[in-house]
XYZ file of C-alpha atoms in Angstrom:
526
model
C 108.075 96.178 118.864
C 104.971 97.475 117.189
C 105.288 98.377 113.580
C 103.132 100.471 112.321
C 102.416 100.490 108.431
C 101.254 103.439 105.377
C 98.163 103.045 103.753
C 99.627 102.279 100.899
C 101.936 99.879 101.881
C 98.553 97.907 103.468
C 96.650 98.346 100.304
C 99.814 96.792 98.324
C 100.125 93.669 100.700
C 96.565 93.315 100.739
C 96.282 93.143 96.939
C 99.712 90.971 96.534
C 97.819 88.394 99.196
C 94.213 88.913 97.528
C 95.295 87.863 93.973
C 96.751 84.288 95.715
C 93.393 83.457 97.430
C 89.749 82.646 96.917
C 87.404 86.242 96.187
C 86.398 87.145 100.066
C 88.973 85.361 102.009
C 90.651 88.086 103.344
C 87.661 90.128 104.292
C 86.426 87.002 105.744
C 89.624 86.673 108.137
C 89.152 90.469 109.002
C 85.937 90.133 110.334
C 86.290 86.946 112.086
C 89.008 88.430 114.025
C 87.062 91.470 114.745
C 84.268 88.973 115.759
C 85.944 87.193 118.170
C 87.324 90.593 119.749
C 83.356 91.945 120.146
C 82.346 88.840 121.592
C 84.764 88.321 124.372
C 83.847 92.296 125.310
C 80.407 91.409 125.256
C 81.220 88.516 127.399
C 82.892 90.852 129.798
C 80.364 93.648 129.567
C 77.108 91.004 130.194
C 78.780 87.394 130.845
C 77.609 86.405 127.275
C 76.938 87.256 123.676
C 73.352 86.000 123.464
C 70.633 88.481 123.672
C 73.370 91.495 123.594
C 72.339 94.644 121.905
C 74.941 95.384 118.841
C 74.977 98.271 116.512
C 76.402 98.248 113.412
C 77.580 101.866 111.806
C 78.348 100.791 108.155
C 79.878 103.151 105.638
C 80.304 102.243 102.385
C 83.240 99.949 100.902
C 85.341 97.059 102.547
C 85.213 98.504 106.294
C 81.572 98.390 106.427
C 81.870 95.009 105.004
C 83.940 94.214 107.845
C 81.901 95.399 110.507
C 78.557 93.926 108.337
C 80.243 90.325 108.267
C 81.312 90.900 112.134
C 77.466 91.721 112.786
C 76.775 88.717 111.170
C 78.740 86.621 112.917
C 77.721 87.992 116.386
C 74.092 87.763 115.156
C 74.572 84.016 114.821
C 75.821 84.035 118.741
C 72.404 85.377 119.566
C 73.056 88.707 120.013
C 70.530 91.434 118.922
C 72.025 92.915 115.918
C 70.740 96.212 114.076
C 73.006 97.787 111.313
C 72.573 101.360 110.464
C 73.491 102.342 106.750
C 74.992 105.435 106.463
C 75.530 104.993 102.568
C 72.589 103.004 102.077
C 72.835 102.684 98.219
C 76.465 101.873 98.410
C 76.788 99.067 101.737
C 78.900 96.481 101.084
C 76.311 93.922 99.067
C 77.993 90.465 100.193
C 78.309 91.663 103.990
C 74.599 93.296 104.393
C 73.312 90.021 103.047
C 75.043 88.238 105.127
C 73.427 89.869 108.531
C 69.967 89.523 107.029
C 70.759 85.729 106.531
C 71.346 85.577 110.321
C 68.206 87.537 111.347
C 70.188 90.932 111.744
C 67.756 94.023 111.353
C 68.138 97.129 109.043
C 67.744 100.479 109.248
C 68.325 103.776 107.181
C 66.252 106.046 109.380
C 68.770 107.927 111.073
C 66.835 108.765 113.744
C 66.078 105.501 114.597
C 69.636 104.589 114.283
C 70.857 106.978 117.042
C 68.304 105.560 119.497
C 70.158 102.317 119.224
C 73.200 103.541 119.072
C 72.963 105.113 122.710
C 71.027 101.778 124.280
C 73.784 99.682 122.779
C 75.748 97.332 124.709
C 78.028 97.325 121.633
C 78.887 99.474 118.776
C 81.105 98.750 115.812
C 82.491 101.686 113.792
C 82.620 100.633 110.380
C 81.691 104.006 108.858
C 84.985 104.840 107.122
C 88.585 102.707 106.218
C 91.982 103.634 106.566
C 91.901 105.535 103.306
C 89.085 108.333 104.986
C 90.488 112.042 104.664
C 89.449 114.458 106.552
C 85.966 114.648 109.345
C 83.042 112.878 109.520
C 80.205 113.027 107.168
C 77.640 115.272 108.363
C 75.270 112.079 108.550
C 77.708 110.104 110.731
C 78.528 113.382 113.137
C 75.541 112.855 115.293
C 76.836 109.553 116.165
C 80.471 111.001 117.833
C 78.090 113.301 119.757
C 75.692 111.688 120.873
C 75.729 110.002 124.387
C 76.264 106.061 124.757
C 76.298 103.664 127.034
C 78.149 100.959 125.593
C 81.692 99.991 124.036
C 82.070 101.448 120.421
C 84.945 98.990 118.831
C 86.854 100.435 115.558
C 87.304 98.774 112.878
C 91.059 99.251 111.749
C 90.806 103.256 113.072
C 88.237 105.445 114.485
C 86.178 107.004 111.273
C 87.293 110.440 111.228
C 90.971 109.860 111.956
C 93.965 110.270 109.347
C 95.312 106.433 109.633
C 98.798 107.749 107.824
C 99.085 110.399 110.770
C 97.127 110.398 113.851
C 95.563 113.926 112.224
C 91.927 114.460 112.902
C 90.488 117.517 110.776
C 87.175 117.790 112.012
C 84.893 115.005 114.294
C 86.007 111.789 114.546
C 84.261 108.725 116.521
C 86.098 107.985 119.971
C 86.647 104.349 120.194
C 87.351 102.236 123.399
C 88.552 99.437 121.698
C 89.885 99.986 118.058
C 91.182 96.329 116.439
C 93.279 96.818 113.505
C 94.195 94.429 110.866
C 97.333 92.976 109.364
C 99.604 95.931 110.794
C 99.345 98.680 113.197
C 98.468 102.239 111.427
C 100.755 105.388 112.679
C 97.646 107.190 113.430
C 96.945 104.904 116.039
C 100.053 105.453 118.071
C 100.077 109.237 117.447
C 98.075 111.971 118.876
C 95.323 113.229 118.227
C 94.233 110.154 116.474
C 95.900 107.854 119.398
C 93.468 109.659 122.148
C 90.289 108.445 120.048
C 91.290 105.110 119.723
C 91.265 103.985 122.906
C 92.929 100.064 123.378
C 94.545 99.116 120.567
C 94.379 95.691 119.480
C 96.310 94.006 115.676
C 94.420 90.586 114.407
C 96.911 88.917 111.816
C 95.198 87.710 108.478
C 98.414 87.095 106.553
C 100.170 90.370 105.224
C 103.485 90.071 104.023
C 105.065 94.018 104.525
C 107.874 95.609 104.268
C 109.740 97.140 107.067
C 107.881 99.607 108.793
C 108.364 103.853 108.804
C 106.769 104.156 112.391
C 107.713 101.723 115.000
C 107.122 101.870 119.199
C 109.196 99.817 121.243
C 108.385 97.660 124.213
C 110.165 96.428 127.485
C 112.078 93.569 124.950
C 113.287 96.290 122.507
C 114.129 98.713 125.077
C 116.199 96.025 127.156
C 118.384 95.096 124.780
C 119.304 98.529 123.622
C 120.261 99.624 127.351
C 123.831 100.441 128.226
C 125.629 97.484 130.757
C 129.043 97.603 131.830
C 131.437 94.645 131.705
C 134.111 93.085 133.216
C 136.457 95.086 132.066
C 134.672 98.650 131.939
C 135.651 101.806 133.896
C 134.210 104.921 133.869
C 135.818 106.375 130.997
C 135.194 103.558 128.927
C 131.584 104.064 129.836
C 131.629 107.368 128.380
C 131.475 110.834 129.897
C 128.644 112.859 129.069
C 129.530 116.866 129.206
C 126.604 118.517 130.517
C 126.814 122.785 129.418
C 123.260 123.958 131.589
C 121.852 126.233 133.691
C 122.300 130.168 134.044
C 121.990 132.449 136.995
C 118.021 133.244 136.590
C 117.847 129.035 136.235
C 120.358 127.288 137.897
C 118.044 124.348 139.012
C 117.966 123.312 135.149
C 121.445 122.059 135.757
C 121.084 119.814 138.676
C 117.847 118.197 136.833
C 119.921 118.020 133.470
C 122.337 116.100 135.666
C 120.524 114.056 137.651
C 119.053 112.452 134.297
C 122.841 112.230 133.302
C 123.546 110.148 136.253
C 121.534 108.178 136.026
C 121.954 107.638 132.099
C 124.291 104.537 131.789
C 127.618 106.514 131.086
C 130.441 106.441 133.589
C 130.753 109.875 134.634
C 129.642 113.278 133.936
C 131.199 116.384 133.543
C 129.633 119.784 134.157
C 129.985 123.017 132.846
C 128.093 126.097 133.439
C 127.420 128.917 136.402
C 125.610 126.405 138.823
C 128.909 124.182 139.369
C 128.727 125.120 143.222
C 125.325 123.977 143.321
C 126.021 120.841 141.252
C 128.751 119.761 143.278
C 127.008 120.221 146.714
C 124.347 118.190 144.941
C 125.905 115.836 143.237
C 129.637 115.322 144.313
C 129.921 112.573 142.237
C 129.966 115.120 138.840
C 133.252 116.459 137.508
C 132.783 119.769 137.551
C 135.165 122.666 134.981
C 135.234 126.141 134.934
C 134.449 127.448 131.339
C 132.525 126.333 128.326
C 133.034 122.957 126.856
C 135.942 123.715 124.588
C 138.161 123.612 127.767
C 136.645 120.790 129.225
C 138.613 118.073 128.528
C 137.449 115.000 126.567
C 134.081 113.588 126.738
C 132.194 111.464 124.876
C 128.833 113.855 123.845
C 127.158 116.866 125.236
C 123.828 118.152 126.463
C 123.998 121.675 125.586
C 120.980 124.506 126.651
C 118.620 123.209 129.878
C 118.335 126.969 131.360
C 121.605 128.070 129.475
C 120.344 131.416 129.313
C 122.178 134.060 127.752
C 125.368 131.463 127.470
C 123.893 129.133 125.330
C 124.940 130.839 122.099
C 128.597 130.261 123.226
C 128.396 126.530 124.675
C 126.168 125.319 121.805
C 128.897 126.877 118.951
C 131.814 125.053 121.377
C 129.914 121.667 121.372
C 129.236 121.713 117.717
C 132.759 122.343 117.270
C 133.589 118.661 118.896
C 133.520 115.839 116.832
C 131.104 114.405 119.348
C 127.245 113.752 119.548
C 125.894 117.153 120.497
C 122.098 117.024 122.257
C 120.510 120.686 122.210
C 117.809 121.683 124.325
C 115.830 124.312 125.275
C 117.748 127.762 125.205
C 120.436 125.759 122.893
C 117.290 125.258 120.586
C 116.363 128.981 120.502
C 120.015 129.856 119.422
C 119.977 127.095 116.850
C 116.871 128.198 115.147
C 118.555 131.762 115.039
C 121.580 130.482 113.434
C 119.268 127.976 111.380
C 120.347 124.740 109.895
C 123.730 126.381 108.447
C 124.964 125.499 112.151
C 125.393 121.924 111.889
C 126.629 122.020 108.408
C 129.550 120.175 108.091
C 129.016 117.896 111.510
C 129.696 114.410 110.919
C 128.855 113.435 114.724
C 125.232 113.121 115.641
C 123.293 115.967 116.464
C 119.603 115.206 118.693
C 117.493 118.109 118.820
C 114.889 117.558 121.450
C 111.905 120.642 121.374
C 108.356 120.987 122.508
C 106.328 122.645 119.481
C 106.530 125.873 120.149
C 110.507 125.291 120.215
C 109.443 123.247 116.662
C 107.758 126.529 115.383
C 110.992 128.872 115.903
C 113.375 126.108 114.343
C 110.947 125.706 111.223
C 110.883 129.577 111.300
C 114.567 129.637 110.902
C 114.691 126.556 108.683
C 112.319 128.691 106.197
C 109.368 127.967 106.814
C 108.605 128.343 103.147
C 110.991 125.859 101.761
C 109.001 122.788 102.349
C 109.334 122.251 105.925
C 106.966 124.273 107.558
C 103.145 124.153 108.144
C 100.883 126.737 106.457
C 103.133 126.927 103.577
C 101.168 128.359 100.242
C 99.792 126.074 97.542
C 100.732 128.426 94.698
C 102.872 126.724 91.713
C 105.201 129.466 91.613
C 105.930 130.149 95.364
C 103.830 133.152 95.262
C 105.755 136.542 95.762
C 107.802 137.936 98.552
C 104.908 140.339 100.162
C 103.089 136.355 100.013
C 105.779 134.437 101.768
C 103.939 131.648 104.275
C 103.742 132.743 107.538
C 105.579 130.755 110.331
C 104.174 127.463 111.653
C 101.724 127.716 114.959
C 103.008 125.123 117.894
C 99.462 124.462 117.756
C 99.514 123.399 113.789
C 102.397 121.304 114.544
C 101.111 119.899 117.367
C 97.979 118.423 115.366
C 100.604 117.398 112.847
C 103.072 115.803 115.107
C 104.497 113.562 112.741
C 105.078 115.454 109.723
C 106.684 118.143 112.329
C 109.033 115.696 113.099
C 110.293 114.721 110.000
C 110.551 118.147 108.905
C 112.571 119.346 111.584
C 114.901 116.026 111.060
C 115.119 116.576 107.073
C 115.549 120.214 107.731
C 118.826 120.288 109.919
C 119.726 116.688 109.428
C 119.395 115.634 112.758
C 117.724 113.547 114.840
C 114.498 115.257 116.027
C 113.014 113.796 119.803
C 109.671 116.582 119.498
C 107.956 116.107 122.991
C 104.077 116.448 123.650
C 101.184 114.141 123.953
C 102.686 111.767 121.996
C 106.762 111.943 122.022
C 108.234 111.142 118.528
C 111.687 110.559 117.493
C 112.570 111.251 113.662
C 116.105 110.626 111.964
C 116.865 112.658 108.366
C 115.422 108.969 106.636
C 112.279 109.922 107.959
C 111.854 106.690 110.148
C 110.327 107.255 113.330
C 109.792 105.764 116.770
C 106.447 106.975 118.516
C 107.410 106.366 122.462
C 104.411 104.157 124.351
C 104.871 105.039 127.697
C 104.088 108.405 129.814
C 101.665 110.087 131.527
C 100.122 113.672 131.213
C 101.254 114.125 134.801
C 105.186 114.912 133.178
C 104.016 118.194 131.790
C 105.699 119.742 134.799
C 108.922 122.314 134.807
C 112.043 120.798 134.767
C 111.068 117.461 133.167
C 112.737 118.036 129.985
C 115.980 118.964 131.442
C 115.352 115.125 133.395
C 115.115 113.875 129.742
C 117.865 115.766 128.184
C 120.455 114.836 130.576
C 119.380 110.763 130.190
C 119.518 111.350 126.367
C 122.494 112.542 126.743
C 124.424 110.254 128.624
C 122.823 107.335 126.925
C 124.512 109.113 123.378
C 127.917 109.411 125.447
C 127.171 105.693 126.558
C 127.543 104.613 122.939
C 123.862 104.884 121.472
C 122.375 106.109 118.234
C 120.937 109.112 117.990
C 118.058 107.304 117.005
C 118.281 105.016 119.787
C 119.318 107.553 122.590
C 116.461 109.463 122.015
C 113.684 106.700 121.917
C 114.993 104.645 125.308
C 115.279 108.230 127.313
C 111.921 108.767 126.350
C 110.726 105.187 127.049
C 112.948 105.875 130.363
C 111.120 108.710 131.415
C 107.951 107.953 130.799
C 107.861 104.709 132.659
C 109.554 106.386 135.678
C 106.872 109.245 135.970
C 104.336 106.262 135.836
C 106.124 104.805 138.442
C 106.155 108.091 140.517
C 102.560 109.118 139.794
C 100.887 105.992 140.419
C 97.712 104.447 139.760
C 95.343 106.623 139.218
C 97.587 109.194 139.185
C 99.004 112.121 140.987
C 101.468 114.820 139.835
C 105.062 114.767 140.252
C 108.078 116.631 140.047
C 110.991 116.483 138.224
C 113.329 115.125 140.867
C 111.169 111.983 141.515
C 111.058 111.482 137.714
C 114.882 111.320 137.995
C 115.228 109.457 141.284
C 112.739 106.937 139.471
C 114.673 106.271 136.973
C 116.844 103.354 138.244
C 113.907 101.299 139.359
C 111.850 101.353 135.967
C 115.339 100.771 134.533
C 115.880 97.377 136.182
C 111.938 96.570 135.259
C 112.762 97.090 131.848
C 115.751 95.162 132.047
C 113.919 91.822 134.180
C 110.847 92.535 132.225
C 108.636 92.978 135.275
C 107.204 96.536 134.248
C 103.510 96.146 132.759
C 102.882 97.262 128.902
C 101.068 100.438 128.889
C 97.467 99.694 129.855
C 95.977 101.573 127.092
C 97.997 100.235 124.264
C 98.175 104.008 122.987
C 101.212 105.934 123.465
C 102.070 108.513 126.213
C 104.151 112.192 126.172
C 107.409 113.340 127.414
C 107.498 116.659 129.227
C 108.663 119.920 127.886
């Protein structure tokens, strides 16, 4: 699992460790790490370090220092070294001397600077820490701009991304390696930030942290979470997933819904809905009742709204009527944001709500977007007035600001949020989150969601978490549209994302499947 950490939880384990060892040490570790990391790229770039061309970007404070004590080190390794100061009256004092003691050159001349920046064999980013708001400096923009020809490494995130949220409000400096220190930062698994940090890569130097807000779970995590019958097990005892999709104008969104229920981990599944002559024909295997899910007969959870249409108002008020995990989706979402969160008042089941942003917008919309879940919202003390009211959220707002989306829509309607996009994230009503690491762009294709709503679904009725449900689907489905699309990638359809899904499932569960090359995290289709 990779835990990701706040900035302030990092600066409060980094003084807690400082104050019990000698003035530098940690520093010290940092950049010895980060040296070791540059010099096996070089080696793989040239076959050595010595007579490499390395450019330093320093900033001021502790990251330059970093990078300025990395130089050093590489310096000492025979590499051609230059540091550019961006701050030059406020570089890091001990780290700058140390690259002039091992024959590192100096430069302030910007100019100059950029010429070696796009010759370099090697670039280290050290123009701004994990506590950097907002873009670039307009001294440092030329450098995300301007063309290179070498590896730019990170140091703990690319300068000009939000480590606390993957935000990037303005330029930011696209890394191909970014190695981060003592903990992973949550805006290096999320996107935007994730896209311009390239492989990720964590070098330990002793931080002692609490449990972490954003995790990502691996093959390991994944495994042991996964539904496996028993001796003993039947299909009931497996758990029956009721599936209420499809409509006449989309009756394919039910046999997608329940091929991803199939293929889920619960014992049967039940269908309800207009397309039941279709499903059948399909899928004989799925019990199939006439009605809504009130007159189904027991089952263990529902997936309510894939293509529902025009009857999604009715299924999603008889689901939320069970004392069962409800999943809505799609058209279930657009009648829940309607109703607003007053719907699921009073539930004591789960509820997993799983919308692409622009669904996000509507349900903020009918949250309120004003009451301190939605994007935009004024900055006035008082509220403002009612002819000032904040307008709704834009999908694209929230989809710069996937994880605060999340975890508004989650404390909003207490429920467990699985918002889909670039980067997929799961949020519970704690606010703890689970950023999924696998996927490919290739799943933004129709009918993908209603895949990943019927394998949530199933997994819920198979006896997972919300929480948990929602973060193995999406781990599910991403690996088995990798699997589909191939290396280096073609598109796919929905249907070979579902028939996919038992092969990645028995890689996850042997541990055959590869980590995602990237180390950044992937999206789950709307």
């Amino acid at each position: 699992m990779r835990s990701a950490h706040s900035v302030d939880q990092v600066r409060a384990a980094e003084a807690e460790l400082m104050a019990r060892l000698p003035e530098g040490t940690l520093m010290q570790r940092a950049a010895a790490g980060l040296a070791v990391t540059c010099a096996r790229l070089l080696t793989r770039r040239r076959g050595r370090v010595y007579g490499s061309r390395v450019v330093v970007l320093a900033g001021s404070g502790d990251n330059g220092g970093d990078a300025l004590y990395a130089g050093a080190e590489l310096a000492r390794r025979g590499a051609r070294v230059t540091a550019v100061l961006l701050a030059p009256g406020r570089a890091h004092g001990g780290g700058l001397a140390a690259l002039r003691a091992a024959r590192g050159r100096v430069v302030v001349e910007q100019e100059v600077g950029l010429a070696d920046f796009s010759r370099a064999d090697l670039v280290l980013d050290g123009i701004v820490g994990i506590g950097g708001r907002g873009g670039l400096r307009p001294e440092a923009e030329p450098y995300a701009r301007a063309a290179r020809t070498g590896t730019v490494v990170a140091v703990d995130v690319p300068s000009g991304v939000d480590a606390d949220t993957g935000e990037v409000a303005g330029t930011a400096l696209r890394a191909d390696v970014t190695v981060c220190f003592g903990t992973y930062k949550p805006g290096l698994l999320i996107d935007p930030g994730a896209s311009y940090a390239g492989a990720v890569q964590l070098v330990g130097i002793g931080l002692e942290l609490p449990p972490a807000g954003v995790v990502a779970l691996q093959h390991a995590d994944v495994a042991e979470l996964l539904p496996v019958p028993g001796g003993e097990s039947d299909k009931y005892r497996r758990g029956v997933v009721g599936v209420a999709a499809g409509s006449a104008r989309y009756p394919g969104a039910a046999l997608l819904a329940v091929a991803g229920a199939l293929r889920g981990g619960a014992g049967a599944v039940r269908y309800v809905g207009t397309a039941a002559e279709e499903v059948v024909r399909r899928f004989p295997e799925t019990l199939v009742t006439e009605g809504g899910p009130a007159g189904a007969g027991r089952v263990q959870a529902w997936v309510v709204g894939p293509g529902g249409g025009e009857g999604a108002g009715r299924a999603l008020a008889e689901a939320l009527a069970a004392d069962v995990p409800v999943l809505v989706d799609a058209d279930g979402l657009t009648e829940l944001a309607r109703l607003g969160p007053g719907a699921l008042a009073g539930r004591t089941a789960p509820t997993l709500l799983t919308p692409h942003t622009g669904e996000a917008a509507r349900l903020l919309a009918g949250a309120g977007a004003g009451a301190g879940v939605g994007v935009g919202a004024g900055a006035g003390g008082d509220g403002g007035t009612r002819s000032e009211q904040p307008r709704p959220p834009a999908a694209e707002e929230l989809a710069a600001a996937r994880l605060a989306t999340a975890r508004r829509l989650a404390a909003a309607y207490r429920a467990t949020v699985l918002l889909k996009g670039s980067t997929t994230v799961v949020a519970d009503p704690s606010g703890s989150v689970r950023v999924n690491p696998t996927g490919t762009a290739w799943l933004a294709t129709a009918g993908s969601g209603d895949v990943l709503a019927g394998l949530a679904g199933s997994l819920l009725a198979a006896g997972l978490s919300a929480p948990d449900a929602a973060a193995v689907a999406a781990y599910l489905h991403g690996l088995a549209a990798r699997h589909t699309a191939g290396v280096p990638g073609a598109p796919v359809t929905a249907s070979e994302v579902a028939a996919a899904l038992p092969a990645v499932w028995n890689d996850v569960r042997a541990g055959a499947a590869p980590e995602p090359r990237s180390g950044r995290p992937g999206g789950t289709g709307a």
